[in-house]
Coordinates of C-alpha atoms in Angstrom, one line a residue:
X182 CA 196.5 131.9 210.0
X183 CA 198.4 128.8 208.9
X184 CA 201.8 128.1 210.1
X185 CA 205.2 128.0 207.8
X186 CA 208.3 126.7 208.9
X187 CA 209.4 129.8 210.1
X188 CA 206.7 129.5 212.7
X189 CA 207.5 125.7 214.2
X190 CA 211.0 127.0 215.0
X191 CA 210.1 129.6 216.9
X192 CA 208.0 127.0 219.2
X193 CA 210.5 126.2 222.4
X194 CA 208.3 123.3 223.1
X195 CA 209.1 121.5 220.0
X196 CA 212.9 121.9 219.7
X197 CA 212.9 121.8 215.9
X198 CA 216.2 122.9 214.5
X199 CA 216.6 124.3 211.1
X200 CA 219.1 122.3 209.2
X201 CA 219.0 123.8 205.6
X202 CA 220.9 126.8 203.9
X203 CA 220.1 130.0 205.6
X204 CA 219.1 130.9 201.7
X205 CA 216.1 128.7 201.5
X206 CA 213.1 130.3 202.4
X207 CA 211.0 129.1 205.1
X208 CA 208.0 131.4 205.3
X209 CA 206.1 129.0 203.1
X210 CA 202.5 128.2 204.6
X211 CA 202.0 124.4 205.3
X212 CA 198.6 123.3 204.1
X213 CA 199.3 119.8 206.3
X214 CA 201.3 117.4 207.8
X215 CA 202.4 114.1 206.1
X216 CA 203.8 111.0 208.0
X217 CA 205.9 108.3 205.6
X218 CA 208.9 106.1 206.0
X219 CA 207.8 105.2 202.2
X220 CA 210.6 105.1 199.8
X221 CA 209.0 107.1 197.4
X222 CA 205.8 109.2 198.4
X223 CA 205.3 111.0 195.7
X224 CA 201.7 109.9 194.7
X225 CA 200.4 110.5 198.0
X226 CA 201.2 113.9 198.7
X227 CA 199.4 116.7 196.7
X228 CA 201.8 119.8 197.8
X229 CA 202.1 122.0 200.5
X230 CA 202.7 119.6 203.0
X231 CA 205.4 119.5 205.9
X232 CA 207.0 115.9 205.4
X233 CA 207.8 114.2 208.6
X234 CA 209.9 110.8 208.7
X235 CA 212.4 108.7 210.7
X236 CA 214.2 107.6 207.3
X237 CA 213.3 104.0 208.4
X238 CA 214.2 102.7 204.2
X239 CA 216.7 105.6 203.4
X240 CA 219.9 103.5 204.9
X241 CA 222.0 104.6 201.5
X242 CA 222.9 108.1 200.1
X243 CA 221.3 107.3 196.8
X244 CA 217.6 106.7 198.7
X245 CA 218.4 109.7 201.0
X246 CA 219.1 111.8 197.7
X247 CA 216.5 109.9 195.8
X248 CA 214.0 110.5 198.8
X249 CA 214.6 114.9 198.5
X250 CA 214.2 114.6 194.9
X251 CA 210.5 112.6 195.4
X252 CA 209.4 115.5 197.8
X253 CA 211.0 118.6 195.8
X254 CA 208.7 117.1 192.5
X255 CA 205.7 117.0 195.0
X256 CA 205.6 120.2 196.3
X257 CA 206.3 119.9 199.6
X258 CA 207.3 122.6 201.6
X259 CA 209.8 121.0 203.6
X260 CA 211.5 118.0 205.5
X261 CA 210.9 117.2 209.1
X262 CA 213.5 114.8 209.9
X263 CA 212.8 113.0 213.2
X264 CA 216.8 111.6 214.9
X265 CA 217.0 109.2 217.1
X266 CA 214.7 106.3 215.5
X267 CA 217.3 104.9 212.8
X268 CA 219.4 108.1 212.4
X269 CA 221.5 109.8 215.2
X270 CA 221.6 112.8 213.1
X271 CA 220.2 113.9 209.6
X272 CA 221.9 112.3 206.8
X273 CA 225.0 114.1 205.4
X274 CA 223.6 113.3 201.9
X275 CA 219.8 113.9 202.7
X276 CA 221.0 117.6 203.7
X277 CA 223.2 118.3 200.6
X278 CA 220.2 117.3 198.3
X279 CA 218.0 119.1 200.3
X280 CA 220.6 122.4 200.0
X281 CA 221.1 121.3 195.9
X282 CA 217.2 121.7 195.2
X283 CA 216.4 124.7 197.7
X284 CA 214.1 121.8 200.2
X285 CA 214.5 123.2 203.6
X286 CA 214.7 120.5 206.5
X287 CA 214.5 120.7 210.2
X288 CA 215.6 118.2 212.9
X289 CA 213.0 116.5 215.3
X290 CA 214.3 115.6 218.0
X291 CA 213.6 112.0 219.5
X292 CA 211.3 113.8 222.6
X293 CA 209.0 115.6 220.1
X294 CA 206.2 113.2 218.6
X295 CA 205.4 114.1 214.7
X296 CA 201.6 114.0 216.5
X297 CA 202.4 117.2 218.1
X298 CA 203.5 118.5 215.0
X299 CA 200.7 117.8 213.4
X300 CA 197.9 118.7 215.9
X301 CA 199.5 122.7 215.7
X302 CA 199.7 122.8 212.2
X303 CA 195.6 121.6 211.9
X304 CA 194.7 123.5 214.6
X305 CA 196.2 126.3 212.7
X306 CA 194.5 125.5 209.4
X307 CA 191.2 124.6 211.3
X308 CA 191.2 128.7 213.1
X309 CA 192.1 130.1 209.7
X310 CA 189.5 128.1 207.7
X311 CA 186.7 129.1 210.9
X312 CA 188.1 133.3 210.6
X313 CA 187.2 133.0 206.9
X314 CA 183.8 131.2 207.1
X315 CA 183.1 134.2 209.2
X316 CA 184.8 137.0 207.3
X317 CA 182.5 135.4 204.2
X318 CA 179.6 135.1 206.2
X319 CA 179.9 138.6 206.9
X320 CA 180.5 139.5 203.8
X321 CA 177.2 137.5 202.9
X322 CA 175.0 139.3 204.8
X323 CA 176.8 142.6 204.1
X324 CA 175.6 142.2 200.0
X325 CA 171.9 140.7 201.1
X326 CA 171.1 143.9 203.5
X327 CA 172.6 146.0 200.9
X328 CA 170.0 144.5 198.1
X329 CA 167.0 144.3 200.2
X330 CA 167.3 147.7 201.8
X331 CA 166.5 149.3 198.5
X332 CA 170.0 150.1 197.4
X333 CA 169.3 147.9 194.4
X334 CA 171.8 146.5 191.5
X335 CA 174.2 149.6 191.6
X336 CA 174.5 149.9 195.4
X337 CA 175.4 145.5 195.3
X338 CA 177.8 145.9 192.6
X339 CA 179.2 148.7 194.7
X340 CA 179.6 146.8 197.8
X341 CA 181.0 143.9 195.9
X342 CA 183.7 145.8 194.4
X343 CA 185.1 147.2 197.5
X344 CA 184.9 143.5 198.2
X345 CA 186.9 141.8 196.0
X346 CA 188.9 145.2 195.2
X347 CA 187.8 145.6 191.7
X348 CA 185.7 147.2 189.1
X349 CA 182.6 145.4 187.8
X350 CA 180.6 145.3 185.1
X351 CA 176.9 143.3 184.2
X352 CA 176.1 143.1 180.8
X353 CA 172.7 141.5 179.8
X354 CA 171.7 141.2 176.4
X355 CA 175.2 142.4 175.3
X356 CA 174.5 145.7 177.3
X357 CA 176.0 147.4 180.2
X358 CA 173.0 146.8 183.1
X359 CA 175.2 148.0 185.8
X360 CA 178.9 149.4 186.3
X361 CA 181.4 150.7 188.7
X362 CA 183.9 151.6 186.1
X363 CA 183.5 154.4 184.0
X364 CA 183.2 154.6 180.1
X365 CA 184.5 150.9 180.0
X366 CA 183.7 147.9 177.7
X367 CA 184.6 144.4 179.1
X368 CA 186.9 142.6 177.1
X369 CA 188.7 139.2 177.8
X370 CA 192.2 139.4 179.1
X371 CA 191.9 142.2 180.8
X372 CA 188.4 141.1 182.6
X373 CA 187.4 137.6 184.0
X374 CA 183.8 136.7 182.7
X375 CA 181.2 135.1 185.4
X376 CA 178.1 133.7 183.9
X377 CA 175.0 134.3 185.7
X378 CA 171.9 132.3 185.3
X379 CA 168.6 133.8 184.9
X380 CA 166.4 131.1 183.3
X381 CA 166.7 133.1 180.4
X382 CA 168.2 133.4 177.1
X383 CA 170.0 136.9 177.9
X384 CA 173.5 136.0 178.0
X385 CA 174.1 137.8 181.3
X386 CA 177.8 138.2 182.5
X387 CA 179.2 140.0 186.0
X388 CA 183.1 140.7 184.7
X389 CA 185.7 141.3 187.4
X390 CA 188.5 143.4 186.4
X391 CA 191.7 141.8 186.8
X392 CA 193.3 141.6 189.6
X393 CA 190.5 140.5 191.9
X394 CA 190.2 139.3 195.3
X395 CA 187.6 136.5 195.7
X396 CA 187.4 134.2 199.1
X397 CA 184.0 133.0 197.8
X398 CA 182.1 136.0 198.3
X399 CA 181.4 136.6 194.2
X400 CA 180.0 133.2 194.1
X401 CA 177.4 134.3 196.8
X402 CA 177.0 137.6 195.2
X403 CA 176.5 135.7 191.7
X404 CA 173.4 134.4 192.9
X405 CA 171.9 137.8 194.1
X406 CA 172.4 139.4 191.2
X407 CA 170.9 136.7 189.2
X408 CA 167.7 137.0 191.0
X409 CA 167.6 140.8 191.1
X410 CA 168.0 140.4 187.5
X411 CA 164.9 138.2 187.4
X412 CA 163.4 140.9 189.7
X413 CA 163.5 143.4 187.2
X414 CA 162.7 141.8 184.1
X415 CA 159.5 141.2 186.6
X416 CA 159.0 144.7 187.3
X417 CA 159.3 145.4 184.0
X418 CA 156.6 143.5 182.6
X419 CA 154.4 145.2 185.5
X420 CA 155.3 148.8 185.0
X421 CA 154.9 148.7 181.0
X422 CA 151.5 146.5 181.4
X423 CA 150.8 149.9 183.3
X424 CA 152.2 152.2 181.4
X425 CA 150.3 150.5 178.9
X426 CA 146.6 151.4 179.5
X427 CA 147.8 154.7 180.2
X428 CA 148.8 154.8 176.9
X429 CA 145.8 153.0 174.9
X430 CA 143.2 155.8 176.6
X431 CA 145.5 158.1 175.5
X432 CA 145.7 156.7 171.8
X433 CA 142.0 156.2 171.8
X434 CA 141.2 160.3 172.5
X435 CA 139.1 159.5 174.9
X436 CA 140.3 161.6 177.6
X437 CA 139.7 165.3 178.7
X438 CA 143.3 167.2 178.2
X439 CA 143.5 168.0 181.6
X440 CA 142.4 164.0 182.7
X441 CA 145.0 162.4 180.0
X442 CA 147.9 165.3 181.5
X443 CA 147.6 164.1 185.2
X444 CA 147.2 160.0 184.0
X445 CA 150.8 160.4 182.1
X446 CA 152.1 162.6 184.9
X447 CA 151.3 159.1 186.7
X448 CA 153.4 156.9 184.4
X449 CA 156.2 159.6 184.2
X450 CA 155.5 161.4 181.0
X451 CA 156.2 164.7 181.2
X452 CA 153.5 166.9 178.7
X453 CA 155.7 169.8 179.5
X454 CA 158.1 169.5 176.9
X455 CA 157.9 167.7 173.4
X456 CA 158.2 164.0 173.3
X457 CA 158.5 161.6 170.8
X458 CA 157.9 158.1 169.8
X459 CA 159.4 154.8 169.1
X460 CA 157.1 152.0 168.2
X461 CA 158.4 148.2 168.0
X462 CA 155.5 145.7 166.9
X463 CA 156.0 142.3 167.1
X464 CA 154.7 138.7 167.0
X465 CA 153.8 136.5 170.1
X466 CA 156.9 134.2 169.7
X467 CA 159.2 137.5 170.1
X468 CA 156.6 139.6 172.5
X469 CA 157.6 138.1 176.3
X470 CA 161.1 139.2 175.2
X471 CA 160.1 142.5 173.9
X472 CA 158.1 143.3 176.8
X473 CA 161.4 142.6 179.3
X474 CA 163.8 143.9 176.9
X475 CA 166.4 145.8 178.8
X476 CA 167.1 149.4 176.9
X477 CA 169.9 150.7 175.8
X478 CA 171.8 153.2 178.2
X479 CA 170.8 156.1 175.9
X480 CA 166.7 155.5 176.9
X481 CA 167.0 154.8 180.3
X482 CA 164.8 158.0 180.7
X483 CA 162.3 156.8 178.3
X484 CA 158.9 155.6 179.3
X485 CA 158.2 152.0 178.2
X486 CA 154.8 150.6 177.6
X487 CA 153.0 147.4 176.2
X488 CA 150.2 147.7 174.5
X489 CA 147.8 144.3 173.0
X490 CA 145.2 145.5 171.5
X491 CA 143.2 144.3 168.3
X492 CA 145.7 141.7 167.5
X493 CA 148.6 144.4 167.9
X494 CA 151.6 143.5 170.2
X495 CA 153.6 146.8 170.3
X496 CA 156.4 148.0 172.9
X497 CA 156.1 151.9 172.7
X498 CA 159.1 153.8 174.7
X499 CA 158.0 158.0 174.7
X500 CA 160.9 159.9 175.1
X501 CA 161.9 163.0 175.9
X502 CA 163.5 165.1 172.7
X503 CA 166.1 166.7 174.4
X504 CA 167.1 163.2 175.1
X505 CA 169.1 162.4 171.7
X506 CA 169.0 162.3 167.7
X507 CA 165.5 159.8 167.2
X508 CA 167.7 158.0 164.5
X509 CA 170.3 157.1 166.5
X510 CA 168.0 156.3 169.5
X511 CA 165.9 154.2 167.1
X512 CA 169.1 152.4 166.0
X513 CA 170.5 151.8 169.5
X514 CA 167.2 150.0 170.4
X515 CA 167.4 148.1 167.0
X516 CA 170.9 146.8 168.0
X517 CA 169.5 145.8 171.6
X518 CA 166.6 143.9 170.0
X519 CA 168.8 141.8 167.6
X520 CA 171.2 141.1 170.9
X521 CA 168.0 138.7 171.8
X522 CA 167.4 137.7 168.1
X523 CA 164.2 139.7 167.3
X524 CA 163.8 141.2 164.2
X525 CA 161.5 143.9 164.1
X526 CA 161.0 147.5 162.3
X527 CA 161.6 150.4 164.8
X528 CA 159.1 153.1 163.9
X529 CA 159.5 156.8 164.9
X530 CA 157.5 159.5 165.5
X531 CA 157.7 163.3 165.2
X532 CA 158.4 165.3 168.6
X533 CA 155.2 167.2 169.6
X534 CA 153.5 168.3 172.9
X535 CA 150.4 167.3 175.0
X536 CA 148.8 164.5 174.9
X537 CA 147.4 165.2 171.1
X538 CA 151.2 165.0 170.3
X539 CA 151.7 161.7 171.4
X540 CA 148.8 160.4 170.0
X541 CA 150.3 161.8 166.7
X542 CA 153.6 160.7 166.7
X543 CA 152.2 157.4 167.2
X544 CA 150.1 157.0 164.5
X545 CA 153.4 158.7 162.6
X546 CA 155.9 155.9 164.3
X547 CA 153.3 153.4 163.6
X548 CA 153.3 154.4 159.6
X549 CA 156.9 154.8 159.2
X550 CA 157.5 151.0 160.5
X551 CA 155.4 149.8 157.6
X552 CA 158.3 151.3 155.6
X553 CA 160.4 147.7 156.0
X554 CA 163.5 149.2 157.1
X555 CA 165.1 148.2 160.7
X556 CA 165.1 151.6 161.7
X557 CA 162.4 154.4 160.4
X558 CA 162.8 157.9 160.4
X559 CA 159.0 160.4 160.8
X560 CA 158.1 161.5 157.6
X561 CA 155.8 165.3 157.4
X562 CA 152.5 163.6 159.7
X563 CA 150.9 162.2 156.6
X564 CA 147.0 162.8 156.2
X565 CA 146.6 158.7 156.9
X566 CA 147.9 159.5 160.2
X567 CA 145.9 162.1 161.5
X568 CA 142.6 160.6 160.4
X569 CA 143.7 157.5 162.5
X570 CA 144.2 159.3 164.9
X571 CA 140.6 160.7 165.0
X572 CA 138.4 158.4 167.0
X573 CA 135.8 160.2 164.9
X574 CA 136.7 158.7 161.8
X575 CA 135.8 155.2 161.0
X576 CA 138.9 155.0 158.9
X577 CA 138.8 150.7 159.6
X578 CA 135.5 150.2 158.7
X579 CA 135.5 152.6 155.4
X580 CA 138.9 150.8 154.6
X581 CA 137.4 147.2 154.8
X582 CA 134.2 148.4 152.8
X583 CA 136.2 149.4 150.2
X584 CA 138.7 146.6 149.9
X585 CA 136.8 143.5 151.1
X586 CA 135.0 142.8 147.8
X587 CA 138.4 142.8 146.2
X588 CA 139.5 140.7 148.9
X589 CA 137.2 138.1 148.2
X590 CA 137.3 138.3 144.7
X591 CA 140.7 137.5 144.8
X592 CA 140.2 134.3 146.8
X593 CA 138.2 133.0 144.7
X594 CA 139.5 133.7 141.4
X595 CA 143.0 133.6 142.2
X596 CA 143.1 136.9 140.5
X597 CA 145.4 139.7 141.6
X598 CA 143.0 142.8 141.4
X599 CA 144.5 143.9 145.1
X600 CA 147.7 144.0 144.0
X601 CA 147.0 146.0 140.3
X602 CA 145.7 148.5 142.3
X603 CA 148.5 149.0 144.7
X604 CA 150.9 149.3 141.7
X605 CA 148.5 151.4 140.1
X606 CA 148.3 154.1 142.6
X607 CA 152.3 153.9 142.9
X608 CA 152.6 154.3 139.5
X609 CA 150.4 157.7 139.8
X610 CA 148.1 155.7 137.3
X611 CA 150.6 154.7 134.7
X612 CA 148.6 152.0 132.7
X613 CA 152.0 150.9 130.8
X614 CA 154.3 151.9 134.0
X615 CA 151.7 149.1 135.7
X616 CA 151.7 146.6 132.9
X617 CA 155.8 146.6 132.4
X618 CA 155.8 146.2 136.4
X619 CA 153.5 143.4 136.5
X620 CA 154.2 141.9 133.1
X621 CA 150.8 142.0 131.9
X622 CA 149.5 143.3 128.6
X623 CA 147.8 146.5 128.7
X624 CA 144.4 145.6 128.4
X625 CA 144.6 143.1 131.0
X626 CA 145.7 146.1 133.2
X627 CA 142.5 148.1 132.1
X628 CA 140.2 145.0 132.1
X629 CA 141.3 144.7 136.1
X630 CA 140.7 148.8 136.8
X631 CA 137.3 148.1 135.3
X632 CA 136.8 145.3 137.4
X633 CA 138.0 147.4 140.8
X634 CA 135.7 150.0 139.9
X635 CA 132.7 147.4 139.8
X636 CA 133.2 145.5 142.8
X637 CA 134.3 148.9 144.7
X638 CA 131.9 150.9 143.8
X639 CA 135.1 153.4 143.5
X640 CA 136.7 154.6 140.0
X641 CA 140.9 154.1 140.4
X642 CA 140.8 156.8 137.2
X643 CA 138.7 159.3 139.2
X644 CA 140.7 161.5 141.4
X645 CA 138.5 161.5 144.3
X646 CA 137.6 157.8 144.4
X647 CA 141.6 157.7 143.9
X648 CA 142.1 158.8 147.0
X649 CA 139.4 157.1 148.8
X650 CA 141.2 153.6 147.6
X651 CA 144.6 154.9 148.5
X652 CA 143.3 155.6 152.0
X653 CA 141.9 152.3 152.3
X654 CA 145.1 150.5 151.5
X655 CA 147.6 152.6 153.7
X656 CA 144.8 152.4 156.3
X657 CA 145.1 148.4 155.5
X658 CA 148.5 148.6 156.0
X659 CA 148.6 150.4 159.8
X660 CA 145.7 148.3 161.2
X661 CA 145.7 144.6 161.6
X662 CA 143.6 142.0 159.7
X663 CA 143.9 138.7 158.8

């Protein structure tokens, strides 16, 4: 522990004597010990230090006075005023100066060398600095068993706040990861913000409630959590790649109900109950950040899964429906997505049971984000979806049958015959609703359906053939094609 002034008087050996008010405190700690017979050491003294000197140049009141003044401004803790060089005693004005600004001063007497001084107060800095190098480095490995014996993020941020004697929260992506404190949101003032680096553009903060104790330990424990961050965006990607196949088979109906029950059981998905699901699809740039995304607090029992397949890049979370309102879910995962700067339709699915259930609310979650919205409520499972759904039914194939010859047509000509026939089955075959729409003349409208019909093979004015092409173009719209 360092030494004050307090300390050096109780020391027989030295035979200091205090010489200041009995007002002036003297329990200041003394970082070190400065020797000068300069005039004016101000610039060479930082504060804290004990100031030792003969008064070899202070021979007038005014340097004496001038002298106290210089050491008050630097911070000094005190005076150590050695007698017997060119002073019998401490100057009369040195000690009223000293009294004036509240500088406390001690007499050295001629048998006690300023080394001696010295050599206590570093040997007592030097045993203070050693006892905290091994307090840390016990603190050190203290946080590093903790993580490595599986206690994980919440069981470090524990041990680190009975550490520094404070709550803590991580946020990453603007979420809560982690916390000791309950039902609180960080905010500045009242919480001191430590960035950690991950490598990534995730914005991820350890906050220290304040007060704090800190000895060095949170810079140590800064780095840990950073790579158990990194750890977990890891185990991410390896447990949704996982989840993901799962998934797929499942999608595809090509499992026995008894086969596709016991391979979700395996991922966590519980058939028990119903489940629902949100759907997120989105381009490569955005899809490494998808696939780590960390999930709102409100899905932390959802099972997340990646899925690339046939050009699709989709992040599909199954959750449980006694787990929360799916629109507010949906809208709570929207929020977390455009915390990373991805903008991307959240599709939702009905809540069913079984396997068949999730393979429904898919294909239901995977319509509704066609819808353009940010967040997509189910609609009644639409006949689109259940014939996707069916592994049976070549819906793909009959779609590109159907539209392809339009498709190229249009390329060609630089016609628009695709596009009259999406407003003319939205317009429940409206010639003039379509015309006004696309601000074409009639005929031109009718001259086009006559056209479709040809290179189709499929009558847009014949209810049957209607619905055919209006199950090619939502089927168009779920699957992906170039």
């Amino acid at each position: 522990m360092a030494l004050s002034l307090a300390d050096l008087l109780t020391i027989p050996a030295l035979h200091l004597k205090n010489m200041g008010s009995t007002l002036i405190p003297l329990t200041a700690p003394i970082d070190w010990v400065a020797v000068t017979e300069l005039e004016n050491p101000q610039a060479f003294l930082s504060g804290g230090e004990l100031v030792l000197t003969t008064g070899a140049r202070h021979n007038t009141a005014a340097a004496q006075r001038s002298f106290v003044r210089q050491i008050r401004r630097a911070g000094a803790v005190g005076i150590g005023f050695g007698v017997g060089f060119e002073h019998d005693a401490v100057p009369a004005a040195l000690l009223a100066e000293a009294n004036r600004w509240s500088v406390p001063v001690v007499e050295v007497p001629y048998t006690t060398p300023f080394i001696a001084i010295g050599k206590l107060v570093a040997d007592a800095r030097s045993s203070d600095h050693y006892t905290k190098l091994e307090r840390l480095l016990r603190e050190h490995q203290l946080l590093a068993r903790t993580l490595l014996t599986g206690g994980g993020l919440p069981a470090l941020l524990k041990k680190l706040s009975t550490l520094v004697a404070a709550d803590l929260i991580i946020t990453q992506y603007g979420g809560v990861v982690a916390s000791t404190a309950t039902n609180t949101v960080p905010e500045e003032g009242t919480w001191h913000a430590v960035a950690l680096s991950t490598g990534k553009r995730d914005s991820s903060v350890l906050w220290l409630r304040k007060p704090f104790h800190d000895d060095g330990i949170v810079d140590y424990a800064r780095g840990l959590i950073s790579i158990e961050l990194n750890n977990l965006v890891q185990r991410r990607h390896s447990m949704r790649q996982i989840a993901g196949q799962v998934l797929q088979d499942i999608i595809r109906g090509t499992l026995e109900p008894a086969d596709a029950m016991a391979r979700l059981e395996t991922v966590g998905v519980s058939t028990a109950g119903k489940n629902l699901v949100l759907l997120v699809s989105a381009g490569e740039e955005h899809f490494e950040a998808l696939a780590g995304l960390t999930l709102p607090a409100s899905l932390v029992n959802a099972v997340a899964a990646t899925i690339v397949s046939e050009g699709r890049r989709e992040l599909l979370l199954v959750v449980p429906a006694a787990v929360g309102e799916p629109a507010k879910l949906g809208r709570q995962l929207s929020q977390q997505m455009h915390n990373v700067g991805i903008n991307a339709p959240v599709g939702i699915g009905g809540a069913y049971s079984q396997a068949n259930g999730l393979r429904w609310s898919y294909f239901e979650a995977r319509e509704a984000a066609t819808r353009g919205l940010d967040v997509n409520v189910p609609e009644r499972l639409s006949l689109t979806s259940l014939l996707l759904a069916s592994e049976d039914v070549p819906m793909a194939a009959m779609a590109k049958e159907a539209l392809d010859p339009l498709l190229t047509f249009d390329a060609i000509h630089g016609s628009e015959l695709l596009e009259t026939l999406e407003r003319y089955l939205q317009l429940n075959g409206s010639v003039a609703a379509v015309a006004e729409a696309l601000a074409l003349h009639r005929n031109t409208v009718r001259y086009r359906l006559t056209q479709i019909a040809e290179l189709t093979g499929y009558d847009p004015a014949s209810t049957p053939d209607r619905v055919q092409l209006w199950l090619a173009l939502a089927v168009r719209r779920l699957t992906p094609h170039n």
